[in-house]
Amino acid sequence: MQSDQRGPDETSGPVDEILIESETLSGEDGDFLRGWHRRIRHRRPGGALTALYQCDSVVRSLGMDAVAMVLHRRRPSGALEVGMRGSMRPTLALDADPQRGGRPSPRLWELPAGILEAGDEGDDGLRHRCSAEAFEEMGARVPPGDFVSLGSPLWLSPGVIAERIYLFEAALPDSPLERAEGDGSPMEEDAPIRWLTVAEALTLCREGASDAKTEV
């Protein structure tokens, strides 16, 4: 039986011990996502072990964490607007529960975002990735130093994937927007871009046309 000590730091409460009975990794090297299938127990703070249970999760070959950013500018009227991108999410149309409102659209309106890459280390690395993704996804040339953190990262879906999203904001410079080329994949080809007031963007969120990180 393998043992793996995981949990919050010592100042925030007891650390639960995770005991791995068995584990297999599905998928092949090079797959975008692979799945861990584990049978585990955890030791309660009092020392007793739980019953054996299944714990499945996914890992992403390109990296586990990402940035997302609020790019904003003022309209001539003075209203603040934010940039959103129509992102293709085929999973919604393929796997959503048809008993709960039918099949949703495979496209969501989201903030520009991107997976952290090798070398994106520390605060400077996070801001570098924001700058690169702002140009790639929105056609906006924003210097890394213009990005301001919006606080601690959030765990997007910790029951399934150990992905953290680091949130930033930046005002657009006066330079005109350029063509957003995307990353070259079919999922990012011809993605529409909209500049909306904050109220309009929140309406999309509340209508279910956006994702959790965007609403947060």
mmCIF file of N, CA and C in Angstrom, residues 28-34 58-66 114-121 129 133 136 161 163 183 185 187-188:
data_model
loop_
_atom_site.group_PDB
_atom_site.id
_atom_site.type_symbol
_atom_site.label_atom_id
_atom_site.label_comp_id
_atom_site.label_asym_id
_atom_site.label_seq_id
_atom_site.Cartn_x
_atom_site.Cartn_y
_atom_site.Cartn_z
ATOM 1 N N GLU A 28 -2.678 7.435 -23.545
ATOM 2 C CA GLU A 28 -1.331 7.202 -24.051
ATOM 3 C C GLU A 28 -0.507 8.477 -23.964
ATOM 4 N N ASP A 29 0.818 8.322 -23.971
ATOM 5 C CA ASP A 29 1.698 9.484 -23.988
ATOM 6 C C ASP A 29 1.332 10.376 -25.170
ATOM 7 N N GLY A 30 1.211 11.668 -24.911
ATOM 8 C CA GLY A 30 0.852 12.603 -25.963
ATOM 9 C C GLY A 30 -0.619 12.953 -25.999
ATOM 10 N N ASP A 31 -1.479 12.173 -25.328
ATOM 11 C CA ASP A 31 -2.896 12.543 -25.247
ATOM 12 C C ASP A 31 -3.039 13.861 -24.493
ATOM 13 N N PHE A 32 -4.005 14.686 -24.909
ATOM 14 C CA PHE A 32 -4.216 15.970 -24.237
ATOM 15 C C PHE A 32 -4.589 15.758 -22.771
ATOM 16 N N LEU A 33 -5.476 14.808 -22.510
ATOM 17 C CA LEU A 33 -5.869 14.455 -21.149
ATOM 18 C C LEU A 33 -5.662 12.963 -20.936
ATOM 19 N N ARG A 34 -5.241 12.613 -19.726
ATOM 20 C CA ARG A 34 -5.158 11.217 -19.314
ATOM 21 C C ARG A 34 -5.866 11.069 -17.979
ATOM 22 N N VAL A 58 -8.339 13.548 -13.800
ATOM 23 C CA VAL A 58 -7.678 13.716 -15.090
ATOM 24 C C VAL A 58 -6.486 14.642 -14.925
ATOM 25 N N VAL A 59 -5.463 14.407 -15.741
ATOM 26 C CA VAL A 59 -4.285 15.264 -15.781
ATOM 27 C C VAL A 59 -4.088 15.712 -17.221
ATOM 28 N N ARG A 60 -3.521 16.899 -17.390
ATOM 29 C CA ARG A 60 -3.367 17.493 -18.717
ATOM 30 C C ARG A 60 -1.890 17.525 -19.087
ATOM 31 N N SER A 61 -1.575 16.982 -20.249
ATOM 32 C CA SER A 61 -0.169 16.841 -20.629
ATOM 33 C C SER A 61 0.526 18.184 -20.808
ATOM 34 N N LEU A 62 -0.196 19.202 -21.248
ATOM 35 C CA LEU A 62 0.422 20.505 -21.502
ATOM 36 C C LEU A 62 0.695 21.293 -20.231
ATOM 37 N N GLY A 63 0.070 20.915 -19.132
ATOM 38 C CA GLY A 63 0.231 21.652 -17.876
ATOM 39 C C GLY A 63 -1.086 21.699 -17.136
ATOM 40 N N MET A 64 -1.019 21.850 -15.831
ATOM 41 C CA MET A 64 -2.222 21.765 -15.010
ATOM 42 C C MET A 64 -2.872 23.111 -14.720
ATOM 43 N N ASP A 65 -2.114 24.198 -14.758
ATOM 44 C CA ASP A 65 -2.650 25.497 -14.351
ATOM 45 C C ASP A 65 -2.784 26.437 -15.544
ATOM 46 N N ALA A 66 -3.574 27.496 -15.357
ATOM 47 C CA ALA A 66 -3.848 28.419 -16.458
ATOM 48 C C ALA A 66 -4.078 29.825 -15.923
ATOM 49 N N GLY A 114 -5.383 30.886 -21.018
ATOM 50 C CA GLY A 114 -4.389 30.013 -21.611
ATOM 51 C C GLY A 114 -3.661 29.193 -20.569
ATOM 52 N N ILE A 115 -3.225 28.007 -20.977
ATOM 53 C CA ILE A 115 -2.491 27.100 -20.100
ATOM 54 C C ILE A 115 -1.069 27.614 -19.906
ATOM 55 N N LEU A 116 -0.599 27.556 -18.661
ATOM 56 C CA LEU A 116 0.789 27.926 -18.379
ATOM 57 C C LEU A 116 1.733 26.949 -19.070
ATOM 58 N N GLU A 117 2.780 27.478 -19.660
ATOM 59 C CA GLU A 117 3.739 26.670 -20.391
ATOM 60 C C GLU A 117 5.075 26.621 -19.652
ATOM 61 N N ALA A 118 5.966 25.769 -20.130
ATOM 62 C CA ALA A 118 7.297 25.667 -19.530
ATOM 63 C C ALA A 118 7.965 27.035 -19.540
ATOM 64 N N GLY A 119 8.508 27.433 -18.409
ATOM 65 C CA GLY A 119 9.140 28.742 -18.291
ATOM 66 C C GLY A 119 8.248 29.815 -17.718
ATOM 67 N N ASP A 120 6.953 29.559 -17.620
ATOM 68 C CA ASP A 120 6.039 30.543 -17.035
ATOM 69 C C ASP A 120 6.083 30.410 -15.515
ATOM 70 N N GLU A 121 7.188 30.826 -14.927
ATOM 71 C CA GLU A 121 7.415 30.644 -13.498
ATOM 72 C C GLU A 121 7.211 31.953 -12.735
ATOM 73 N N ARG A 129 2.446 35.000 -19.615
ATOM 74 C CA ARG A 129 1.436 34.165 -20.271
ATOM 75 C C ARG A 129 0.178 34.977 -20.570
ATOM 76 N N GLU A 133 -1.337 35.361 -24.346
ATOM 77 C CA GLU A 133 -2.691 34.915 -24.656
ATOM 78 C C GLU A 133 -3.585 36.080 -25.079
ATOM 79 N N GLU A 136 -2.778 36.391 -28.702
ATOM 80 C CA GLU A 136 -3.180 35.210 -29.463
ATOM 81 C C GLU A 136 -4.694 35.108 -29.591
ATOM 82 N N ILE A 161 -10.097 17.547 -11.426
ATOM 83 C CA ILE A 161 -8.791 17.946 -11.947
ATOM 84 C C ILE A 161 -8.154 18.975 -11.008
ATOM 85 N N GLU A 163 -6.548 21.634 -11.342
ATOM 86 C CA GLU A 163 -6.226 22.805 -12.156
ATOM 87 C C GLU A 163 -6.517 24.079 -11.370
ATOM 88 N N ASP A 183 -4.439 29.529 -31.518
ATOM 89 C CA ASP A 183 -3.268 28.664 -31.370
ATOM 90 C C ASP A 183 -3.069 27.733 -32.555
ATOM 91 N N SER A 185 -5.253 25.529 -33.677
ATOM 92 C CA SER A 185 -6.072 24.320 -33.607
ATOM 93 C C SER A 185 -7.473 24.602 -34.155
ATOM 94 N N MET A 187 -10.224 24.142 -32.781
ATOM 95 C CA MET A 187 -11.091 24.697 -31.737
ATOM 96 C C MET A 187 -10.991 26.216 -31.655
ATOM 97 N N GLU A 188 -9.887 26.787 -32.147
ATOM 98 C CA GLU A 188 -9.726 28.236 -32.047
ATOM 99 C C GLU A 188 -9.815 28.940 -33.403
#
